[in-house]
Amino acid sequence: MSKSLAFEEPIVKLREKINELEEFTSANDVDLSDEIGKLKTRLSNLETEIYSNMEPWDRVQVARHPARPTTKDYIAELFEDFMELHGDRTFGDDAAIVGGIGFFETKPVTVIGHQRGKDTKENVKRNFGMPHPEGYRKALRLMKQAEKFGRPIICFIDTKGAYPGKAAEERGQSEAIARNLVEMAGLKVPVVSIVIGEGGSGGALALGVANHIHMLEHSTYSVISPEGAASILWKDSSLSKQAAEAMKITAPHLKEMKIIDEIIPEVLGGAHRDPKAQALQIREVLRASLDTFREMDEGGIIDDRYKKFRKIGVFSE
Amino acid sequence: MIRDLFTKNKKKQAITIPSADAKNDVPEGLMTKCPECKEIILTKDLMKTAKVCPKCDHHFKMTAWERVECLFDKDTFESMDDHLKTENPLNFPSYTEKVESDAEKTGLNEAVLTGIGKIGGNEVAVAIMDSHFRMGSMGSVVGEKITRAVEKATEKGIPVLIFSASGGARMQEGVLSLMQMAKTSVALKRHADNGLLFISVMTYPTTGGVSASFASVGDINIAEPKALIGFAGRRVIEQTVREKLPEDFQTAEFLMEHGQVDAVIHRCEMTEALAKLIELHVKGGK
Ligand SMILES: [Zn+2]
């Protein structure tokens, strides 16, 4: 069983108790099956109750879970004959963003996503999924390639944000993100972006100017991390739990603000508990999304994206 | 008829009154001390040099209306969308009060002033951000005003100029602020696809989400001398990379050296340079 989270504590405790009783029965040849059965029912009720009443901060923890499936995990489940393509052709290959081509069911598609590591070694290689400019430029190169060959583009968003480093600034982090926003606006092929973990700020948006944006149930999408918001707004980063609530960063909030299209339900307790089942949920939503654009011409696709972003904002006049 | 007169009057008011207001309301004394060279300058003289220190060339922050005065052919500027009003979508405590107080202080409805005017005889749409209003941060109204100005430029087939002066996204509007980066981008793409000119002028400061959206993607990117321009904050970067950053890091000159801007232009030469650039893009030449 993977690492448990603070809000899961009651579940873990109950599960331990059941395990103890089961061990005790087998070691001492007594029948406690009635008690164990009752406890198991209680466990299942407790799981349903806790997992269906998750607070924003709990979701942040699930979104950041080290075992949470990454872009590459979903690529392996969802696309056939996938081939990864590397490099921005100008500076280098940023491992914090992966991209390539493959078949989704019978249709060729381009897939691009932020890529975190699952352990320290891989995280170092992938810079914790925080891209440099060359990552965004690789993404744009692959998007333009997709456009040339009329392939839909699928983006997986999963980053704390673009990397705040010296070299990143020198090579134009701002321009790389900004360029993607503008160029994605003009793509003649449909773009579907799915937030699978953390969607952090401009670094996430640079893969997010899409016709459809979906979010996994426990993923987050925000202008700043809860820790960052707490330290800017209240000069106290220990208030991140409160900031997670105040900033309205969860999928239901974004749906309410009409920023995203669909909330993709997660398997009980979070995607990391059953990545294969989770991929199936994504597959359904992705298929439906792509079907929407089958009959739409190039101008229609661009207009559709224009209208989507044009209407985002809350103000009065 | 009466209605026509009324709208005309209203427009005229929008041109002149906030301008005067803005000047009176900025609480500056008789003298201003240059933060760079410590020279004491008569505040009323400062505007004669477009708020540039006569001794050391330090570019003081400008209000949006002060920039209008420097930029446009006389009496040609008409502002747009001054009626849009900021809401409090995340119900942040005291956000509305802060916005209202800055509106009072600056004479603007939000952190950007937009409109149409003439520079060197050519009509252009502009968006001028004002860092005196919530540090020039971009929320829904800023995004909407810029988008409408760009759309107006597309509709009229004229260039658009954006003067950035912003700390980035408006935290109090959360992810709605982030999405303004995308909203302004889709509008700029449409403008670009019509073969129209977009000049981005980056002034102190152009950072965060504004730097990472429209400010960086002009057909021509211009910066004012020594302007702070960058994606991440200096402190955040120093903490991340654990090294001291060079003095000139994220300045206009630094960006020029790293290929991110076309030119660094002194404020006193800015209007002439812009007029020339616009002239160079008039279809069919002179
Ligand atoms: Zn000076």
Coordinates of N, CA, C and O in Angstrom, one line a residue, chain B residues 107-170:
Chain B
G107 N -7.9 57.7 -10.3 CA -8.9 58.1 -11.3 C -9.1 57.1 -12.4 O -9.7 57.4 -13.4
L108 N -8.7 55.9 -12.2 CA -9.0 54.8 -13.2 C -10.0 53.8 -12.6 O -10.1 53.7 -11.4
N109 N -10.6 53.1 -13.5 CA -11.5 52.0 -12.9 C -10.8 50.7 -12.6 O -11.2 49.9 -11.8
E110 N -9.6 50.6 -13.2 CA -8.8 49.4 -12.9 C -7.3 49.7 -13.3 O -7.0 50.8 -13.7
A111 N -6.5 48.7 -13.3 CA -5.0 48.9 -13.4 C -4.6 49.1 -14.8 O -3.4 49.0 -15.1
V112 N -5.5 49.3 -15.8 CA -5.1 49.6 -17.1 C -6.1 50.6 -17.7 O -7.3 50.7 -17.4
L113 N -5.5 51.5 -18.5 CA -6.3 52.5 -19.2 C -6.2 52.1 -20.7 O -5.1 51.9 -21.2
T114 N -7.3 52.0 -21.3 CA -7.3 51.7 -22.8 C -8.1 52.7 -23.6 O -8.9 53.5 -23.1
G115 N -7.8 52.7 -24.9 CA -8.5 53.7 -25.7 C -7.8 53.7 -27.1 O -7.0 52.9 -27.5
I116 N -8.3 54.7 -27.9 CA -7.9 54.9 -29.2 C -7.3 56.4 -29.3 O -7.9 57.3 -28.8
G117 N -6.2 56.5 -30.0 CA -5.7 57.8 -30.2 C -4.8 57.9 -31.4 O -4.6 56.8 -32.1
K118 N -4.2 59.0 -31.7 CA -3.3 59.1 -32.8 C -1.9 59.4 -32.4 O -1.6 60.2 -31.5
I119 N -0.9 58.7 -33.0 CA 0.5 58.9 -32.8 C 1.1 59.3 -34.1 O 1.0 58.4 -35.0
G120 N 1.7 60.4 -34.2 CA 2.2 60.9 -35.5 C 1.2 60.8 -36.6 O 1.5 60.5 -37.8
G121 N 0.0 61.1 -36.3 CA -1.1 61.1 -37.3 C -1.8 59.8 -37.6 O -2.8 59.7 -38.3
N122 N -1.2 58.7 -37.1 CA -1.8 57.4 -37.3 C -2.6 56.9 -36.1 O -2.1 57.0 -35.0
E123 N -3.8 56.3 -36.4 CA -4.6 55.9 -35.4 C -4.1 54.5 -34.8 O -3.8 53.6 -35.6
V124 N -4.1 54.4 -33.5 CA -3.7 53.2 -32.8 C -4.6 52.9 -31.6 O -5.2 53.9 -31.0
A125 N -4.7 51.6 -31.2 CA -5.4 51.3 -30.0 C -4.3 51.1 -29.0 O -3.2 50.5 -29.3
V126 N -4.5 51.5 -27.7 CA -3.5 51.3 -26.7 C -4.1 50.8 -25.4 O -5.3 51.0 -25.1
A127 N -3.3 50.1 -24.7 CA -3.6 49.7 -23.3 C -2.4 50.1 -22.5 O -1.2 49.7 -22.8
I128 N -2.6 51.0 -21.5 CA -1.5 51.4 -20.7 C -1.8 51.0 -19.2 O -2.7 51.4 -18.6
M129 N -0.9 50.1 -18.7 CA -1.1 49.7 -17.4 C -0.5 50.7 -16.4 O 0.4 51.5 -16.7
D130 N -1.1 50.7 -15.2 CA -0.7 51.7 -14.2 C -0.4 50.9 -12.9 O -1.3 50.4 -12.2
S131 N 0.9 50.9 -12.5 CA 1.3 50.2 -11.4 C 0.9 50.8 -10.0 O 1.1 50.3 -9.0
H132 N 0.3 52.0 -10.1 CA -0.2 52.6 -8.9 C -1.5 52.0 -8.5 O -2.0 52.3 -7.4
F133 N -2.1 51.2 -9.3 CA -3.4 50.5 -9.1 C -3.1 49.1 -8.8 O -2.8 48.3 -9.7
R134 N -3.2 48.7 -7.5 CA -3.0 47.3 -7.2 C -1.7 46.7 -7.8 O -1.7 45.6 -8.4
M135 N -0.6 47.5 -7.8 CA 0.6 47.1 -8.4 C 0.5 46.7 -9.9 O 1.3 45.9 -10.4
G136 N -0.5 47.2 -10.5 CA -0.7 46.9 -12.0 C -1.1 45.4 -12.2 O -1.0 45.0 -13.3
S137 N -1.6 44.8 -11.2 CA -1.8 43.3 -11.4 C -3.1 43.1 -12.2 O -4.0 43.9 -12.3
M138 N -3.1 42.0 -12.9 CA -4.1 41.7 -13.9 C -5.2 40.8 -13.3 O -4.9 39.6 -13.0
G139 N -6.4 41.3 -13.2 CA -7.5 40.5 -12.9 C -8.5 40.5 -14.0 O -8.1 40.8 -15.2
S140 N -9.8 40.1 -13.8 CA -10.7 40.0 -14.9 C -10.9 41.3 -15.7 O -11.0 41.3 -16.9
V141 N -11.0 42.4 -15.0 CA -11.3 43.7 -15.7 C -10.1 44.1 -16.5 O -10.2 44.5 -17.7
V142 N -8.9 44.0 -16.0 CA -7.7 44.3 -16.7 C -7.6 43.4 -18.0 O -7.4 43.9 -19.1
G143 N -7.8 42.1 -17.8 CA -7.8 41.2 -19.0 C -8.9 41.6 -20.0 O -8.7 41.6 -21.2
E144 N -10.1 41.9 -19.5 CA -11.2 42.3 -20.4 C -10.9 43.6 -21.1 O -11.2 43.7 -22.3
K145 N -10.4 44.6 -20.4 CA -10.1 45.9 -21.1 C -9.1 45.7 -22.2 O -9.2 46.3 -23.3
I146 N -8.0 45.0 -21.9 CA -7.0 44.8 -22.9 C -7.6 44.0 -24.1 O -7.3 44.4 -25.2
T147 N -8.3 42.9 -23.8 CA -8.9 42.1 -24.8 C -9.8 43.0 -25.7 O -9.7 42.9 -27.0
R148 N -10.6 43.9 -25.1 CA -11.5 44.7 -25.9 C -10.7 45.7 -26.7 O -11.1 46.0 -27.9
A149 N -9.6 46.2 -26.2 CA -8.8 47.2 -26.9 C -8.2 46.5 -28.2 O -8.2 47.0 -29.3
V150 N -7.7 45.2 -28.0 CA -7.1 44.5 -29.1 C -8.2 44.2 -30.1 O -8.0 44.3 -31.3
E151 N -9.4 43.8 -29.6 CA -10.5 43.5 -30.6 C -10.9 44.7 -31.4 O -11.2 44.6 -32.6
K152 N -10.9 45.8 -30.7 CA -11.2 47.1 -31.4 C -10.2 47.4 -32.5 O -10.5 47.8 -33.6
A153 N -8.9 47.1 -32.1 CA -7.9 47.4 -33.1 C -8.0 46.4 -34.3 O -7.8 46.8 -35.5
T154 N -8.4 45.2 -34.0 CA -8.6 44.2 -35.1 C -9.8 44.7 -36.0 O -9.7 44.7 -37.2
E155 N -10.8 45.1 -35.4 CA -12.0 45.6 -36.1 C -11.7 46.8 -37.0 O -12.1 46.9 -38.1
K156 N -10.9 47.7 -36.4 CA -10.6 48.9 -37.2 C -9.4 48.7 -38.1 O -9.0 49.7 -38.9
G157 N -8.7 47.6 -38.0 CA -7.5 47.4 -38.8 C -6.3 48.3 -38.4 O -5.6 48.8 -39.3
I158 N -6.2 48.5 -37.2 CA -5.1 49.4 -36.7 C -4.1 48.7 -35.8 O -4.5 47.7 -35.2
P159 N -2.9 49.3 -35.6 CA -2.0 48.7 -34.6 C -2.5 48.7 -33.2 O -3.3 49.6 -32.9
V160 N -1.9 47.9 -32.4 CA -2.2 48.0 -30.9 C -0.8 48.1 -30.2 O 0.1 47.4 -30.6
L161 N -0.8 49.0 -29.2 CA 0.3 49.2 -28.4 C 0.0 48.8 -26.9 O -1.1 49.3 -26.4
I162 N 0.7 48.0 -26.3 CA 0.5 47.8 -24.9 C 1.7 48.2 -24.0 O 2.8 47.7 -24.3
F163 N 1.5 49.1 -23.1 CA 2.5 49.5 -22.1 C 2.3 48.7 -20.9 O 1.3 48.8 -20.2
S164 N 3.2 47.8 -20.6 CA 3.1 47.0 -19.4 C 3.7 47.6 -18.2 O 4.8 48.2 -18.3
A165 N 3.1 47.5 -17.1 CA 3.6 48.0 -15.8 C 2.8 47.1 -14.8 O 1.8 47.5 -14.4
S166 N 3.4 46.0 -14.4 CA 2.6 45.0 -13.7 C 3.4 44.1 -12.9 O 4.4 43.6 -13.4
G167 N 2.9 43.8 -11.7 CA 3.6 42.8 -10.9 C 3.1 41.3 -11.2 O 3.6 40.4 -10.7
G168 N 2.1 41.2 -12.1 CA 1.7 39.9 -12.6 C 0.2 39.7 -12.4 O -0.6 40.7 -12.5
A169 N -0.2 38.5 -12.1 CA -1.6 38.2 -11.9 C -2.1 38.7 -10.6 O -1.4 38.9 -9.6
R170 N -3.4 39.0 -10.6 CA -4.1 39.5 -9.4 C -4.5 38.3 -8.5 O -5.4 37.6 -8.8

